[in-house]
PDB file of C-alpha atoms in Angstrom:
ATOM      1  CA  MET A  22       5.736 193.168 197.942  1.00  0.00           C
ATOM      2  CA  ARG A  23       9.368 193.678 197.607  1.00  0.00           C
ATOM      3  CA  ARG A  24       9.461 197.342 198.050  1.00  0.00           C
ATOM      4  CA  LEU A  25       6.955 196.480 201.796  1.00  0.00           C
ATOM      5  CA  VAL A  26      10.157 194.234 202.781  1.00  0.00           C
ATOM      6  CA  PRO A  27      12.760 197.150 203.316  1.00  0.00           C
ATOM      7  CA  ILE A  28      10.170 199.659 204.782  1.00  0.00           C
ATOM      8  CA  ALA A  29       9.063 196.718 207.382  1.00  0.00           C
ATOM      9  CA  ILE A  30      12.619 196.348 208.492  1.00  0.00           C
ATOM     10  CA  LEU A  31      13.402 200.215 208.475  1.00  0.00           C
ATOM     11  CA  LEU A  32      10.597 201.282 210.220  1.00  0.00           C
ATOM     12  CA  PRO A  33      11.162 199.677 213.705  1.00  0.00           C
ATOM     13  CA  LEU A  34      15.166 200.407 213.432  1.00  0.00           C
ATOM     14  CA  LEU A  35      13.811 204.052 212.736  1.00  0.00           C
ATOM     15  CA  VAL A  36      11.690 204.417 215.687  1.00  0.00           C
ATOM     16  CA  LEU A  37      14.458 203.017 217.541  1.00  0.00           C
ATOM     17  CA  ALA A  38      17.047 205.271 216.255  1.00  0.00           C
ATOM     18  CA  THR A  39      14.947 208.346 217.167  1.00  0.00           C
ATOM     19  CA  GLY A  40      13.590 207.389 220.869  1.00  0.00           C
ATOM     20  CA  CYS A  41      10.392 208.286 222.769  1.00  0.00           C
ATOM     21  CA  SER A  42      10.537 211.254 224.648  1.00  0.00           C
ATOM     22  CA  THR A  43       7.283 212.894 226.668  1.00  0.00           C
ATOM     23  CA  SER A  44       9.085 216.309 226.692  1.00  0.00           C
ATOM     24  CA  LYS A  45       7.305 219.270 224.411  1.00  0.00           C
ATOM     25  CA  PRO A  46       9.823 220.477 221.432  1.00  0.00           C
ATOM     26  CA  GLY A  47      12.350 223.170 222.897  1.00  0.00           C
ATOM     27  CA  GLU A  48      11.605 221.793 226.491  1.00  0.00           C
ATOM     28  CA  LYS A  49      14.748 221.022 228.346  1.00  0.00           C
ATOM     29  CA  VAL A  50      14.826 217.562 229.530  1.00  0.00           C
ATOM     30  CA  VAL A  51      16.591 217.120 233.231  1.00  0.00           C
ATOM     31  CA  THR A  52      18.458 214.158 234.384  1.00  0.00           C
ATOM     32  CA  PRO A  53      18.622 213.822 237.861  1.00  0.00           C
ATOM     33  CA  THR A  54      21.472 213.204 239.765  1.00  0.00           C
ATOM     34  CA  PRO A  55      22.509 211.686 242.989  1.00  0.00           C
ATOM     35  CA  THR A  56      23.609 214.212 245.697  1.00  0.00           C
ATOM     36  CA  LYS A  57      25.643 213.828 248.926  1.00  0.00           C
ATOM     37  CA  VAL A  58      23.128 212.984 251.954  1.00  0.00           C
ATOM     38  CA  ILE A  59      23.857 214.857 254.717  1.00  0.00           C
ATOM     39  CA  GLY A  60      23.213 213.667 258.418  1.00  0.00           C
ATOM     40  CA  THR A  61      21.711 210.299 259.298  1.00  0.00           C
ATOM     41  CA  VAL A  62      18.371 208.487 259.427  1.00  0.00           C
ATOM     42  CA  PRO A  63      16.846 208.381 262.725  1.00  0.00           C
ATOM     43  CA  LYS A  64      17.054 205.118 264.436  1.00  0.00           C
ATOM     44  CA  ALA A  65      13.423 203.938 265.339  1.00  0.00           C
ATOM     45  CA  GLN A  66      12.726 204.485 268.766  1.00  0.00           C
ATOM     46  CA  THR A  67      11.607 201.981 271.239  1.00  0.00           C
ATOM     47  CA  ALA A  68       8.011 202.636 272.637  1.00  0.00           C
ATOM     48  CA  VAL A  69       7.978 203.229 276.396  1.00  0.00           C
ATOM     49  CA  VAL A  70       5.196 201.875 278.598  1.00  0.00           C
ATOM     50  CA  PRO A  71       4.089 203.852 281.228  1.00  0.00           C
ATOM     51  CA  ALA A  72       5.205 202.031 284.883  1.00  0.00           C
ATOM     52  CA  LYS A  73       1.525 201.918 285.791  1.00  0.00           C
ATOM     53  CA  TYR A  74       0.827 199.516 282.792  1.00  0.00           C
ATOM     54  CA  LYS A  75       3.996 197.554 283.113  1.00  0.00           C
ATOM     55  CA  HIS A  76       3.233 194.647 285.610  1.00  0.00           C
ATOM     56  CA  GLY A  77      -0.485 193.778 284.910  1.00  0.00           C
ATOM     57  CA  ASP A  78      -1.925 190.399 285.824  1.00  0.00           C
ATOM     58  CA  PRO A  79      -3.159 188.433 283.021  1.00  0.00           C
ATOM     59  CA  THR A  80      -5.636 186.294 284.886  1.00  0.00           C
ATOM     60  CA  ALA A  81      -7.446 189.249 286.051  1.00  0.00           C
ATOM     61  CA  GLY A  82      -7.116 190.461 282.782  1.00  0.00           C
ATOM     62  CA  LYS A  83      -8.917 187.758 280.987  1.00  0.00           C
ATOM     63  CA  VAL A  84     -11.900 188.809 283.408  1.00  0.00           C
ATOM     64  CA  VAL A  85     -11.562 192.485 281.840  1.00  0.00           C
ATOM     65  CA  PHE A  86     -11.544 191.282 278.580  1.00  0.00           C
ATOM     66  CA  LEU A  87     -14.576 189.104 278.818  1.00  0.00           C
ATOM     67  CA  GLY A  88     -16.354 191.590 281.325  1.00  0.00           C
ATOM     68  CA  ALA A  89     -16.128 195.384 281.961  1.00  0.00           C
ATOM     69  CA  GLY A  90     -13.928 195.867 278.565  1.00  0.00           C
ATOM     70  CA  GLY A  91     -16.264 193.818 276.515  1.00  0.00           C
ATOM     71  CA  CYS A  92     -13.218 193.240 274.202  1.00  0.00           C
ATOM     72  CA  GLY A  93     -14.632 190.190 272.973  1.00  0.00           C
ATOM     73  CA  GLY A  94     -17.143 191.673 270.855  1.00  0.00           C
ATOM     74  CA  CYS A  95     -14.699 193.535 268.224  1.00  0.00           C
ATOM     75  CA  HIS A  96     -11.722 190.987 268.528  1.00  0.00           C
ATOM     76  CA  THR A  97     -10.989 187.392 268.067  1.00  0.00           C
ATOM     77  CA  LEU A  98      -8.749 185.995 270.624  1.00  0.00           C
ATOM     78  CA  ALA A  99      -8.710 182.043 271.006  1.00  0.00           C
ATOM     79  CA  ASP A 100      -7.562 182.089 274.724  1.00  0.00           C
ATOM     80  CA  ALA A 101     -10.977 184.011 275.485  1.00  0.00           C
ATOM     81  CA  LYS A 102     -12.988 181.925 272.968  1.00  0.00           C
ATOM     82  CA  SER A 103     -13.981 184.934 271.329  1.00  0.00           C
ATOM     83  CA  ASN A 104     -14.356 185.745 267.428  1.00  0.00           C
ATOM     84  CA  GLY A 105     -15.584 189.111 267.294  1.00  0.00           C
ATOM     85  CA  LYS A 106     -14.712 190.582 263.374  1.00  0.00           C
ATOM     86  CA  VAL A 107     -14.954 194.679 264.106  1.00  0.00           C
ATOM     87  CA  GLY A 108     -11.658 195.025 265.164  1.00  0.00           C
ATOM     88  CA  PRO A 109      -8.008 192.935 264.503  1.00  0.00           C
ATOM     89  CA  ASN A 110      -7.902 189.498 265.169  1.00  0.00           C
ATOM     90  CA  LEU A 111      -5.502 189.519 268.555  1.00  0.00           C
ATOM     91  CA  ASP A 112      -3.871 185.852 267.570  1.00  0.00           C
ATOM     92  CA  GLN A 113      -2.779 186.799 264.417  1.00  0.00           C
ATOM     93  CA  ALA A 114      -1.679 190.708 265.386  1.00  0.00           C
ATOM     94  CA  LYS A 115       0.108 189.183 268.652  1.00  0.00           C
ATOM     95  CA  PRO A 116       0.643 192.697 269.723  1.00  0.00           C
ATOM     96  CA  PRO A 117       3.545 193.855 272.109  1.00  0.00           C
ATOM     97  CA  LEU A 118       2.764 195.363 275.516  1.00  0.00           C
ATOM     98  CA  SER A 119       3.200 198.895 274.030  1.00  0.00           C
ATOM     99  CA  LEU A 120       0.971 198.529 271.152  1.00  0.00           C
ATOM    100  CA  ALA A 121      -1.876 197.370 273.238  1.00  0.00           C
ATOM    101  CA  VAL A 122      -1.521 199.762 275.989  1.00  0.00           C
ATOM    102  CA  THR A 123      -1.578 202.804 273.390  1.00  0.00           C
ATOM    103  CA  ARG A 124      -4.865 201.276 271.793  1.00  0.00           C
ATOM    104  CA  VAL A 125      -6.583 200.799 274.939  1.00  0.00           C
ATOM    105  CA  THR A 126      -5.704 204.137 276.334  1.00  0.00           C
ATOM    106  CA  HIS A 127      -5.915 206.281 272.841  1.00  0.00           C
ATOM    107  CA  GLY A 128      -7.892 204.019 270.894  1.00  0.00           C
ATOM    108  CA  GLN A 129      -7.494 204.471 267.024  1.00  0.00           C
ATOM    109  CA  GLY A 130     -10.096 203.756 264.041  1.00  0.00           C
ATOM    110  CA  ALA A 131     -13.151 201.794 265.720  1.00  0.00           C
ATOM    111  CA  MET A 132     -11.256 201.380 268.959  1.00  0.00           C
ATOM    112  CA  PRO A 133     -12.657 203.725 271.684  1.00  0.00           C
ATOM    113  CA  ASN A 134     -10.397 205.216 274.065  1.00  0.00           C
ATOM    114  CA  PHE A 135     -10.965 203.109 277.376  1.00  0.00           C
ATOM    115  CA  THR A 136      -9.207 205.475 279.519  1.00  0.00           C
ATOM    116  CA  GLY A 137     -11.669 206.586 282.183  1.00  0.00           C
ATOM    117  CA  GLN A 138     -14.085 203.816 281.876  1.00  0.00           C
ATOM    118  CA  LEU A 139     -11.530 201.105 283.118  1.00  0.00           C
ATOM    119  CA  SER A 140      -8.955 201.975 286.076  1.00  0.00           C
ATOM    120  CA  ASP A 141      -5.522 201.661 285.249  1.00  0.00           C
ATOM    121  CA  THR A 142      -5.092 198.062 287.165  1.00  0.00           C
ATOM    122  CA  GLN A 143      -7.925 197.215 284.502  1.00  0.00           C
ATOM    123  CA  ILE A 144      -5.929 198.683 281.929  1.00  0.00           C
ATOM    124  CA  ALA A 145      -2.722 196.978 282.407  1.00  0.00           C
ATOM    125  CA  ASN A 146      -4.412 193.425 283.406  1.00  0.00           C
ATOM    126  CA  VAL A 147      -6.302 193.689 280.377  1.00  0.00           C
ATOM    127  CA  THR A 148      -3.427 194.554 277.968  1.00  0.00           C
ATOM    128  CA  ALA A 149      -0.978 191.751 279.788  1.00  0.00           C
ATOM    129  CA  TYR A 150      -3.572 189.476 279.126  1.00  0.00           C
ATOM    130  CA  VAL A 151      -4.067 189.961 275.365  1.00  0.00           C
ATOM    131  CA  VAL A 152      -0.423 190.251 274.849  1.00  0.00           C
ATOM    132  CA  LYS A 153       0.378 186.825 276.620  1.00  0.00           C
ATOM    133  CA  ALA A 154      -2.605 185.205 275.126  1.00  0.00           C
ATOM    134  CA  SER A 155      -1.597 186.124 271.845  1.00  0.00           C
ATOM    135  CA  GLY A 156       2.010 185.419 272.226  1.00  0.00           C
ATOM    136  CA  GLY A 157       3.174 189.154 272.031  1.00  0.00           C
ATOM    137  CA  ASN A 158       5.831 190.388 273.686  1.00  0.00           C
ATOM    138  CA  LEU A 159       5.368 191.353 276.966  1.00  0.00           C
ATOM    139  CA  ASN A 160       8.561 193.854 277.008  1.00  0.00           C
ATOM    140  CA  GLY A 161       7.959 195.609 274.125  1.00  0.00           C
TER     141      GLY A 161
END
């Protein structure tokens, strides 16, 4: 038993002294070194909303949301009393106007492109409604 005590003490010390390595014998270990960064990180660009979509009428947009747009079938929006589960919950998303316009005019994922199905005025109105009703940013 007395012989095991020194071995039990020395074995962990030996492991610590030799260290652990994932390199193969004879392989050079490269240590990363910091380098000088040249240039700057570009600043985030503000999304631009086309002028034809900037001044929609939220009241008229609610009619589009509930009717021609069929938005409530996929989206939840408390003001419209809709509880769709396919698309994002708009009350939680609170999209800025730029994002709402982009999604309606270009679609993404399950969201179809409504250009050609809705007029520019309907798109301006429904996006203004969604942003205002959800508490999003009408200036962004």
